[in-house]
Tab-separated table of C-alpha atoms and ligand atoms in Angstrom:
chain	number	residue	atom	x	y	z
A	270	UNK	CA	-41.358	203.450	-18.800
A	271	UNK	CA	-39.812	206.220	-20.752
A	272	UNK	CA	-43.452	207.925	-20.324
A	273	UNK	CA	-43.253	208.273	-24.327
A	274	UNK	CA	-46.037	206.227	-26.304
A	275	UNK	CA	-45.215	204.339	-29.442
A	276	UNK	CA	-48.359	205.650	-31.173
A	277	UNK	CA	-50.642	208.265	-30.872
A	278	UNK	CA	-54.460	207.078	-30.392
A	279	UNK	CA	-55.862	210.120	-32.746
A	280	UNK	CA	-53.857	208.634	-36.022
A	281	UNK	CA	-54.828	205.403	-35.555
A	282	UNK	CA	-58.498	206.266	-35.129
A	283	UNK	CA	-58.183	208.052	-38.384
A	284	UNK	CA	-56.565	205.610	-39.977
A	285	UNK	CA	-59.439	203.019	-39.241
A	286	UNK	CA	-61.957	205.694	-39.745
A	287	UNK	CA	-60.438	206.019	-43.675
A	288	UNK	CA	-60.733	202.502	-43.861
A	289	UNK	CA	-57.113	201.619	-43.212
A	290	UNK	CA	-55.717	198.624	-42.023
A	291	UNK	CA	-54.003	198.527	-38.389
A	292	UNK	CA	-50.574	196.780	-37.905
A	293	UNK	CA	-50.132	193.896	-35.304
A	294	UNK	CA	-48.087	196.318	-33.379
A	295	UNK	CA	-50.329	199.228	-33.223
A	296	UNK	CA	-53.367	196.921	-32.177
A	297	UNK	CA	-51.363	195.374	-29.710
A	298	UNK	CA	-50.468	199.135	-28.117
A	299	UNK	CA	-54.095	200.426	-28.743
A	300	UNK	CA	-55.354	197.499	-26.237
A	301	UNK	CA	-52.771	197.913	-23.989
A	302	UNK	CA	-52.747	201.431	-23.466
A	303	UNK	CA	-56.430	201.526	-23.209
A	304	UNK	CA	-56.067	199.068	-20.268
A	305	UNK	CA	-53.308	201.566	-18.885
A	306	UNK	CA	-55.664	204.328	-19.405
A	307	UNK	CA	-53.408	206.252	-21.654
A	308	UNK	CA	-56.072	205.749	-24.665
A	309	UNK	CA	-59.169	207.503	-22.924
A	310	UNK	CA	-62.932	206.076	-23.318
A	311	UNK	CA	-63.806	208.631	-25.719
A	312	UNK	CA	-60.942	207.693	-27.999
A	313	UNK	CA	-61.881	203.930	-27.884
A	314	UNK	CA	-65.361	204.706	-28.391
A	315	UNK	CA	-64.517	206.447	-31.582
A	316	UNK	CA	-62.205	203.504	-32.348
A	317	UNK	CA	-65.108	200.972	-31.942
A	318	UNK	CA	-67.444	202.878	-33.967
A	319	UNK	CA	-64.815	203.076	-36.817
A	320	UNK	CA	-64.223	199.291	-36.449
A	321	UNK	CA	-68.181	198.895	-36.552
A	322	UNK	CA	-68.241	200.952	-39.695
A	323	UNK	CA	-64.983	200.056	-41.783
A	324	UNK	CA	-64.646	196.309	-40.341
A	325	UNK	CA	-61.120	194.654	-39.523
A	326	UNK	CA	-59.645	191.775	-41.926
A	327	UNK	CA	-58.718	188.433	-40.299
A	328	UNK	CA	-55.306	189.266	-39.234
A	329	UNK	CA	-56.485	192.416	-37.538
A	330	UNK	CA	-59.189	190.428	-35.665
A	331	UNK	CA	-56.607	187.883	-34.594
A	332	UNK	CA	-54.332	190.357	-33.599
A	333	UNK	CA	-57.165	192.101	-31.499
A	334	UNK	CA	-58.031	188.929	-29.753
A	335	UNK	CA	-54.488	188.071	-28.628
A	336	UNK	CA	-53.717	191.395	-27.309
A	337	UNK	CA	-57.001	191.020	-25.199
A	338	UNK	CA	-55.784	187.614	-24.145
A	339	UNK	CA	-52.467	189.063	-23.056
A	340	UNK	CA	-54.216	191.962	-20.996
A	341	UNK	CA	-54.818	188.927	-18.404
A	342	UNK	CA	-54.014	185.396	-17.025
A	343	UNK	CA	-54.140	182.409	-19.069
A	344	UNK	CA	-54.979	178.943	-17.636
A	345	UNK	CA	-53.409	175.965	-18.508
A	346	UNK	CA	-54.884	172.526	-18.246
A	347	UNK	CA	-51.902	170.741	-20.221
A	348	UNK	CA	-50.755	169.097	-16.661
A	349	UNK	CA	-54.293	167.108	-16.571
A	350	UNK	CA	-54.042	163.374	-17.564
A	351	UNK	CA	-57.521	163.964	-19.588
A	352	UNK	CA	-57.600	166.055	-23.020
A	353	UNK	CA	-59.969	168.999	-22.414
A	354	UNK	CA	-62.925	170.303	-24.474
A	355	UNK	CA	-64.795	173.649	-23.947
A	356	UNK	CA	-68.159	174.847	-25.323
A	357	UNK	CA	-69.522	178.104	-25.788
A	358	UNK	CA	-73.048	179.465	-26.500
A	359	UNK	CA	-74.002	182.756	-27.693
A	360	UNK	CA	-77.041	182.719	-25.381
A	361	UNK	CA	-80.414	181.806	-25.819
A	362	UNK	CA	-83.784	181.356	-23.751
A	363	UNK	CA	-83.862	178.139	-22.275
A	364	UNK	CA	-80.521	177.511	-22.927
A	365	UNK	CA	-79.370	174.932	-20.002
A	366	UNK	CA	-77.241	172.817	-22.559
A	367	UNK	CA	-73.956	172.871	-20.611
A	368	UNK	CA	-75.712	171.162	-17.619
A	369	UNK	CA	-76.184	168.235	-19.234
A	370	UNK	CA	-73.341	168.324	-21.746
A	371	UNK	CA	-70.273	168.869	-19.488
A	372	UNK	CA	-70.787	165.690	-17.698
A	373	UNK	CA	-71.855	163.695	-20.768
A	374	UNK	CA	-68.660	164.624	-22.330
A	375	UNK	CA	-66.629	164.075	-19.329
A	376	UNK	CA	-68.392	160.722	-19.329
A	377	UNK	CA	-66.259	159.555	-22.046
A	378	UNK	CA	-63.004	160.791	-20.814
A	379	UNK	CA	-62.616	164.160	-22.053
A	380	UNK	CA	-62.457	166.906	-19.532
A	381	UNK	CA	-64.633	170.044	-19.815
A	382	UNK	CA	-63.402	173.222	-17.997
A	383	UNK	CA	-66.495	175.503	-18.184
A	384	UNK	CA	-66.014	179.191	-16.960
A	385	UNK	CA	-69.287	180.684	-17.063
A	386	UNK	CA	-71.140	183.834	-16.193
A	387	UNK	CA	-74.146	185.011	-14.674
A	388	UNK	CA	-77.260	185.928	-16.679
A	389	UNK	CA	-78.342	189.941	-17.604
A	390	UNK	CA	-81.398	190.758	-19.091
A	391	UNK	CA	-83.475	187.879	-20.585
A	392	UNK	CA	-80.434	185.638	-21.356
A	393	UNK	CA	-79.895	183.276	-18.523
A	394	UNK	CA	-76.686	182.552	-16.893
A	395	UNK	CA	-75.209	179.115	-16.217
A	396	UNK	CA	-74.067	179.917	-12.671
A	397	UNK	CA	-77.702	181.239	-11.908
A	398	UNK	CA	-79.152	177.917	-12.717
A	399	UNK	CA	-76.382	176.130	-10.713
A	400	UNK	CA	-77.009	178.071	-7.855
A	401	UNK	CA	-80.536	176.777	-7.431
A	402	UNK	CA	-78.930	173.578	-6.283
A	403	UNK	CA	-78.822	173.828	-2.296
A	404	UNK	CA	-75.190	174.421	-1.229
A	405	UNK	CA	-73.638	174.758	-4.715
A	406	UNK	CA	-70.499	176.958	-4.775
A	407	UNK	CA	-69.388	178.841	-8.263
A	408	UNK	CA	-66.369	180.209	-7.090
A	409	UNK	CA	-63.405	177.673	-7.296
A	410	UNK	CA	-59.505	178.788	-6.921
A	411	UNK	CA	-57.426	177.509	-10.056
A	412	UNK	CA	-55.779	174.796	-7.838
A	413	UNK	CA	-59.620	173.593	-7.056
A	414	UNK	CA	-60.668	174.003	-10.632
A	415	UNK	CA	-57.756	171.555	-11.751
A	416	UNK	CA	-58.194	169.090	-8.810
A	417	UNK	CA	-62.035	168.568	-9.653
A	418	UNK	CA	-61.219	168.183	-13.619
A	419	UNK	CA	-58.401	165.560	-12.847
A	420	UNK	CA	-61.146	163.625	-10.205
A	421	UNK	CA	-64.396	164.201	-11.851
A	422	UNK	CA	-63.476	165.226	-15.492
A	423	UNK	CA	-66.066	168.477	-15.326
A	424	UNK	CA	-66.232	171.711	-13.848
A	425	UNK	CA	-68.551	174.521	-14.152
A	426	UNK	CA	-67.475	177.448	-12.211
A	427	UNK	CA	-67.300	181.580	-12.374
A	428	UNK	CA	-64.705	183.006	-14.628
A	429	UNK	CA	-62.337	184.961	-12.362
A	430	UNK	CA	-61.696	188.815	-13.479
A	431	UNK	CA	-58.034	187.977	-14.442
A	432	UNK	CA	-59.166	186.671	-17.578
A	433	UNK	CA	-59.239	189.135	-20.462
A	434	UNK	CA	-59.717	192.032	-18.140
A	435	UNK	CA	-59.354	194.527	-21.450
A	436	UNK	CA	-62.325	192.731	-22.992
A	437	UNK	CA	-64.569	193.814	-19.815
A	438	UNK	CA	-63.369	197.226	-19.785
A	439	UNK	CA	-64.033	197.214	-23.748
A	440	UNK	CA	-67.476	195.478	-23.453
A	441	UNK	CA	-68.707	198.002	-20.702
A	442	UNK	CA	-67.744	200.555	-23.328
A	443	UNK	CA	-69.344	198.986	-26.482
A	444	UNK	CA	-72.678	198.601	-24.600
A	445	UNK	CA	-73.057	202.455	-23.825
A	446	UNK	CA	-71.909	203.488	-27.149
A	447	UNK	CA	-73.977	201.582	-29.837
A	448	UNK	CA	-70.956	199.250	-31.135
A	449	UNK	CA	-71.594	195.757	-29.571
A	450	UNK	CA	-72.906	194.669	-32.953
A	451	UNK	CA	-69.119	194.855	-34.586
A	452	UNK	CA	-68.637	191.350	-35.698
A	453	UNK	CA	-64.742	191.614	-35.081
A	454	UNK	CA	-65.332	193.232	-31.787
A	455	UNK	CA	-68.166	190.432	-30.726
A	456	UNK	CA	-65.630	187.543	-32.032
A	457	UNK	CA	-62.837	189.025	-30.283
A	458	UNK	CA	-64.520	189.467	-27.147
A	459	UNK	CA	-65.878	185.688	-27.283
A	460	UNK	CA	-62.694	184.545	-28.272
A	461	UNK	CA	-60.088	186.305	-25.998
A	462	UNK	CA	-62.119	184.580	-23.099
A	463	UNK	CA	-62.068	181.260	-24.567
A	464	UNK	CA	-58.621	181.428	-25.435
A	465	UNK	CA	-57.439	182.620	-22.093
A	466	UNK	CA	-59.266	179.696	-20.678
A	467	UNK	CA	-56.555	177.444	-22.241
A	468	UNK	CA	-58.910	174.778	-23.871
A	469	UNK	CA	-57.592	171.922	-26.304
A	470	UNK	CA	-60.438	172.193	-28.537
A	471	UNK	CA	-63.316	174.421	-28.301
A	472	UNK	CA	-66.930	174.194	-30.140
A	473	UNK	CA	-69.223	177.068	-30.348
A	474	UNK	CA	-73.264	176.916	-30.378
A	475	UNK	CA	-73.877	179.954	-32.632
A	476	UNK	CA	-77.512	180.761	-32.173
A	477	UNK	CA	-80.041	182.670	-34.739
A	478	UNK	CA	-83.629	183.459	-34.576
A	479	UNK	CA	-85.515	185.711	-32.483
A	480	UNK	CA	-84.234	184.964	-28.977
A	481	UNK	CA	-80.622	185.022	-30.172
A	482	UNK	CA	-78.047	187.741	-30.150
A	483	UNK	CA	-78.100	187.408	-34.153
A	484	UNK	CA	-81.487	187.616	-35.168
A	485	UNK	CA	-80.589	186.121	-38.834
A	486	UNK	CA	-78.823	182.868	-40.048
A	487	UNK	CA	-76.712	184.919	-42.350
A	488	UNK	CA	-75.333	187.030	-39.270
A	489	UNK	CA	-74.961	184.157	-37.104
A	490	UNK	CA	-72.892	182.419	-40.268
A	491	UNK	CA	-70.583	185.438	-40.788
A	492	UNK	CA	-70.067	185.401	-36.767
A	493	UNK	CA	-69.294	181.612	-36.530
A	494	UNK	CA	-66.716	181.875	-39.691
A	495	UNK	CA	-64.762	184.551	-38.044
A	496	UNK	CA	-65.003	182.864	-34.298
A	497	UNK	CA	-63.766	179.566	-36.084
A	498	UNK	CA	-61.137	181.505	-37.883
A	499	UNK	CA	-59.521	183.082	-34.834
A	500	UNK	CA	-59.519	179.522	-32.875
A	501	UNK	CA	-57.969	177.707	-35.792
A	502	UNK	CA	-55.424	180.702	-36.152
A	503	UNK	CA	-54.673	180.356	-32.635
A	504	UNK	CA	-54.024	176.783	-32.898
A	505	UNK	CA	-57.137	175.511	-30.929
A	506	UNK	CA	-59.513	173.207	-33.081
A	507	UNK	CA	-62.841	174.888	-33.254
A	508	UNK	CA	-65.879	174.205	-34.809
A	509	UNK	CA	-69.540	175.883	-34.803
A	510	UNK	CA	-72.813	174.438	-34.720
A	511	UNK	CA	-75.695	177.191	-36.210
A	512	UNK	CA	-78.526	176.358	-34.035
A	513	UNK	CA	-81.899	177.809	-34.296
A	514	UNK	CA	-83.292	180.114	-31.434
A	515	UNK	CA	-86.587	181.203	-32.598
A	516	UNK	CA	-88.366	178.710	-30.059
A	517	UNK	CA	-87.588	178.352	-26.413
A	518	UNK	CA	-85.198	175.247	-26.031
A	519	UNK	CA	-86.619	172.693	-23.821
A	520	UNK	CA	-89.961	173.311	-22.016
A	521	UNK	CA	-88.370	174.999	-18.847
A	522	UNK	CA	-87.301	178.758	-18.733
A	523	UNK	CA	-85.753	179.856	-15.651
A	524	UNK	CA	-83.424	178.610	-13.146
A	525	UNK	CA	-84.351	175.434	-10.907
A	526	UNK	CA	-86.839	174.423	-13.563
A	527	UNK	CA	-83.910	174.152	-15.919
A	528	UNK	CA	-81.802	172.176	-13.795
A	529	UNK	CA	-84.695	169.728	-13.162
A	530	UNK	CA	-85.110	169.554	-16.970
A	531	UNK	CA	-81.412	168.865	-17.442
A	532	UNK	CA	-81.666	166.033	-14.482
A	533	UNK	CA	-84.370	164.593	-16.896
A	534	UNK	CA	-82.003	164.413	-19.810
A	535	UNK	CA	-79.421	163.207	-17.771
A	536	UNK	CA	-81.671	160.358	-16.819
A	537	UNK	CA	-82.406	159.390	-20.369
A	538	UNK	CA	-85.672	161.629	-20.697
A	539	UNK	CA	-86.264	165.178	-21.401
A	540	UNK	CA	-87.162	167.087	-24.419
A	541	UNK	CA	-85.895	166.032	-27.869
A	542	UNK	CA	-84.852	169.324	-28.743
A	543	UNK	CA	-82.581	169.456	-25.680
A	544	UNK	CA	-81.285	166.091	-25.953
A	545	UNK	CA	-80.285	166.402	-29.718
A	546	UNK	CA	-78.297	169.618	-29.209
A	547	UNK	CA	-76.822	168.407	-26.179
A	548	UNK	CA	-75.743	165.319	-28.163
A	549	UNK	CA	-74.700	167.227	-31.611
A	550	UNK	CA	-72.282	169.435	-29.268
A	551	UNK	CA	-70.925	166.504	-27.374
A	552	UNK	CA	-70.205	164.658	-30.652
A	553	UNK	CA	-68.361	167.498	-32.198
A	554	UNK	CA	-66.363	168.040	-28.589
A	555	UNK	CA	-65.715	164.425	-28.527
A	556	UNK	CA	-64.586	163.944	-32.189
A	557	UNK	CA	-62.218	167.178	-32.089
A	558	UNK	CA	-60.859	165.908	-28.935
A	559	UNK	CA	-59.866	162.623	-30.763
A	560	UNK	CA	-62.864	160.340	-29.662
A	561	UNK	CA	-64.551	158.872	-32.085
A	562	UNK	CA	-66.713	155.404	-32.777
A	563	UNK	CA	-68.705	156.252	-29.414
A	564	UNK	CA	-72.464	156.321	-28.820
A	565	UNK	CA	-72.749	159.271	-27.414
A	566	UNK	CA	-76.677	159.417	-26.661
A	567	UNK	CA	-76.203	155.905	-24.757
A	568	UNK	CA	-74.522	157.699	-21.823
A	569	UNK	CA	-77.482	159.692	-21.302
A	570	UNK	CA	-79.645	156.597	-20.608
A	571	UNK	CA	-77.166	154.375	-19.099
A	572	UNK	CA	-76.526	156.498	-16.367
A	573	UNK	CA	-72.928	157.310	-16.841
A	574	UNK	CA	-73.445	161.023	-17.468
A	575	UNK	CA	-75.740	161.137	-14.541
A	576	UNK	CA	-72.679	159.681	-12.501
A	577	UNK	CA	-70.608	162.298	-13.680
A	578	UNK	CA	-73.167	164.983	-12.936
A	579	UNK	CA	-73.754	163.918	-9.315
A	580	UNK	CA	-69.714	163.757	-8.764
A	581	UNK	CA	-69.234	167.296	-10.397
A	582	UNK	CA	-72.280	168.972	-8.376
A	583	UNK	CA	-71.046	167.100	-4.768
A	584	UNK	CA	-67.443	168.220	-5.607
A	585	UNK	CA	-68.870	172.115	-5.640
A	586	UNK	CA	-70.707	171.422	-2.116
A	587	UNK	CA	-73.913	170.897	-4.121
A	588	UNK	CA	-76.548	168.316	-3.040
A	589	UNK	CA	-77.682	166.417	-5.981
A	590	UNK	CA	-80.404	165.096	-4.265
A	591	UNK	CA	-81.508	168.251	-2.532
A	592	UNK	CA	-84.821	169.757	-3.263
A	593	UNK	CA	-84.916	172.386	-5.833
A	594	UNK	CA	-86.608	175.525	-4.801
A	595	UNK	CA	-90.240	175.628	-5.942
A	596	UNK	CA	-92.260	179.138	-6.211
A	597	UNK	CA	-95.001	180.025	-4.107
A	598	UNK	CA	-97.478	181.413	-6.826
A	599	UNK	CA	-98.410	180.075	-10.201
A	600	UNK	CA	-100.423	181.112	-13.004
A	601	UNK	CA	-101.610	178.528	-15.544
A	602	UNK	CA	-102.659	180.089	-19.261
A	603	UNK	CA	-105.008	177.604	-20.902
A	604	UNK	CA	-106.048	177.134	-24.366
A	605	UNK	CA	-109.155	179.109	-25.424
A	606	UNK	CA	-109.774	177.186	-28.320
A	607	UNK	CA	-108.861	173.843	-30.157
A	608	UNK	CA	-106.180	173.678	-32.486
A	609	UNK	CA	-102.458	173.600	-33.024
A	610	UNK	CA	-99.596	175.495	-31.474
A	611	UNK	CA	-98.649	177.560	-34.098
A	612	UNK	CA	-95.449	179.405	-32.756
A	613	UNK	CA	-93.844	180.295	-29.516
A	614	UNK	CA	-91.495	182.899	-29.909
A	615	UNK	CA	-88.256	182.738	-27.771
A	616	UNK	CA	-87.330	186.191	-26.882
A	617	UNK	CA	-90.741	187.232	-25.532
A	618	UNK	CA	-90.691	183.758	-23.322
A	619	UNK	CA	-87.465	184.754	-22.189
A	620	UNK	CA	-88.377	188.557	-21.346
A	621	UNK	CA	-91.564	187.082	-19.403
A	622	UNK	CA	-89.335	184.527	-17.440
A	623	UNK	CA	-87.060	187.658	-16.556
A	624	UNK	CA	-89.893	189.510	-15.433
A	625	UNK	CA	-90.705	186.868	-13.103
A	626	UNK	CA	-87.519	187.241	-11.387
A	627	UNK	CA	-85.639	184.384	-13.145
A	628	UNK	CA	-83.212	187.021	-14.658
A	629	UNK	CA	-81.590	190.285	-13.471
A	630	UNK	CA	-81.998	193.734	-14.868
A	631	UNK	CA	-78.644	195.129	-13.305
A	632	UNK	CA	-75.767	193.267	-12.437
A	633	UNK	CA	-75.974	193.786	-8.567
A	634	UNK	CA	-79.631	192.282	-8.393
A	635	UNK	CA	-80.595	188.745	-7.003
A	636	UNK	CA	-82.235	186.187	-9.092
A	637	UNK	CA	-85.269	184.187	-7.660
A	638	UNK	CA	-83.937	180.727	-8.391
A	639	UNK	CA	-87.742	179.237	-8.218
A	640	UNK	CA	-89.264	181.726	-10.614
A	641	UNK	CA	-89.429	181.145	-14.607
A	642	UNK	CA	-91.693	179.540	-17.193
A	643	UNK	CA	-92.692	176.079	-18.051
A	644	UNK	CA	-94.297	175.356	-21.337
A	645	UNK	CA	-96.578	172.622	-21.326
A	646	UNK	CA	-96.817	172.184	-25.156
A	647	UNK	CA	-94.577	173.372	-28.232
A	648	UNK	CA	-95.144	174.753	-31.657
A	649	UNK	CA	-96.935	171.759	-33.757
A	650	UNK	CA	-98.501	170.606	-30.892
A	651	UNK	CA	-102.202	169.833	-30.457
A	652	UNK	CA	-104.324	171.493	-28.041
A	653	UNK	CA	-107.853	171.106	-26.982
A	654	UNK	CA	-109.756	174.392	-25.199
A	655	UNK	CA	-108.990	174.563	-21.365
A	656	UNK	CA	-105.536	172.514	-21.814
A	657	UNK	CA	-102.467	174.099	-19.934
A	658	UNK	CA	-100.376	175.863	-22.455
A	659	UNK	CA	-97.501	177.151	-20.012
A	660	UNK	CA	-97.311	178.134	-15.997
A	661	UNK	CA	-95.803	181.172	-14.727
A	662	UNK	CA	-93.962	180.516	-11.342
A	663	UNK	CA	-92.863	183.634	-8.907
A	664	UNK	CA	-92.883	184.213	-5.325
A	665	UNK	CA	-94.770	187.212	-5.993
A	666	UNK	CA	-98.313	187.006	-7.724
A	667	UNK	CA	-97.737	190.877	-8.737
A	668	UNK	CA	-95.209	189.977	-11.385
A	669	UNK	CA	-97.696	187.949	-13.322
A	670	UNK	CA	-99.077	191.044	-15.144
A	671	UNK	CA	-96.069	192.072	-16.864
A	672	UNK	CA	-94.625	188.853	-17.530
A	673	UNK	CA	-98.359	188.012	-19.308
A	674	UNK	CA	-97.810	191.364	-21.295
A	675	UNK	CA	-94.404	190.175	-22.593
A	676	UNK	CA	-95.665	186.834	-23.922
A	677	UNK	CA	-99.047	188.505	-25.347
A	678	UNK	CA	-99.092	187.484	-29.177
A	679	UNK	CA	-95.855	185.570	-28.761
A	680	UNK	CA	-97.837	182.395	-29.159
A	681	UNK	CA	-100.847	181.342	-30.760
A	682	UNK	CA	-103.204	178.592	-31.674
A	683	UNK	CA	-104.378	177.710	-35.283
A	684	UNK	CA	-104.377	175.223	-38.101
A	685	UNK	CA	-100.515	175.633	-39.397
A	686	UNK	CA	-97.323	175.767	-37.639
A	687	UNK	CA	-95.013	178.642	-38.497
A	688	UNK	CA	-91.813	177.107	-40.230
A	689	UNK	CA	-88.763	177.923	-38.529
A	690	UNK	CA	-86.522	175.482	-40.019
A	691	UNK	CA	-84.598	172.792	-38.011
A	692	UNK	CA	-83.072	172.989	-35.088
A	693	UNK	CA	-79.408	172.769	-36.565
A	694	UNK	CA	-79.061	174.674	-39.648
A	695	UNK	CA	-75.056	174.006	-40.297
A	696	UNK	CA	-71.413	173.209	-39.020
A	697	UNK	CA	-68.463	175.675	-39.615
A	698	UNK	CA	-65.100	174.527	-39.586
A	699	UNK	CA	-63.322	171.341	-40.463
B	87	LIG	N1	-70.721	188.094	-25.780
B	87	LIG	C1	-69.490	188.393	-25.425
B	87	LIG	O1	-68.762	187.766	-24.723
B	87	LIG	N2	-68.602	189.463	-26.150
B	87	LIG	C2	-69.734	190.008	-26.803
B	87	LIG	O2	-69.063	190.964	-28.033
B	87	LIG	C3	-71.119	189.680	-27.314
B	87	LIG	C4	-71.435	188.403	-26.553
């Protein structure tokens, strides 16, 4: 290294501040120099704010994504005898879809390598849910992941720190500088990790509503279009499903209870919204991977997806028949009148479950796998005075009060249901 840098961060910040376009070379240098510590945090904060205000065009967003992918390792599943398909969800309350989805897709001969994270705040993490299963292990080496995919067809494991390290550094900075919300930054962040995972095809579940990262359908659609653009321009067949997150998904919000609900779905039962979203996402993944003309729903009732589930859990040391943890304390909230459930807002219920111990406030915290909320009814259901509406579960009854505060006013009993529209509001991508 000569020690002479190709560009000056201040020039690039000023260019973006003044609504200019950054070149491919400039973006590549910026990300690389930021990872090397040559571009300082305060300079990158100014840049992310300039991007939030001025935006980035499609080429710039693609370049930013590619630069973040290039900052780390890239997995390669091309040696597998199976085609691969991946899914990403922008996160929601009661979103356990990966659990039934991965084995369902694998049951049709398409392998699902799912690198996941732990939850922070009210949004649950897929690994936290799996870790409710006795013995289950999240950390696999790349060789173990490959071997499991070849044998079983599905793996859910912790994303190593080697994938898109630039994104980790940039995301932490955005979190403290009010620049998380910029669509080019969100899209490049999500897609850099997904492209580094080396999947063949990708389906994105982009959620909208009060429990989603994007509260309006318009913003979710905008994000979905940029995400699909990045994937397509990178040669990965990508499609996005816009799904409704105004009401918690399914009846279980937590970890162990979400595993229980997922197993119900794999046994051919479970709440209809969880089943419908799982089947829709599976159909898109399979279609993009070249599998058409199959009855996706059938493999939930004929035991084929369940067989893959059992194999994937066992392969990672988990006991598919092991007892899931149960909380020592419960509190049941009942209806105070007859009527219909008018609404159940996802975000407050997510916060309530988090306060019960199901989620963590800081990265270092441990989650209580048995804690959470189980709904007994959903919006539109009729109740009579005294009927159970939902149950809070925790290992410490002192947690109930704060959880009840969170859900206060977030649900109601009346005569008419609040109309939040359909579960699936649209599909983006070819
Ligand atoms: N999820 C991510 O991975 N990155 C973002 O920027 C936002 C949500």
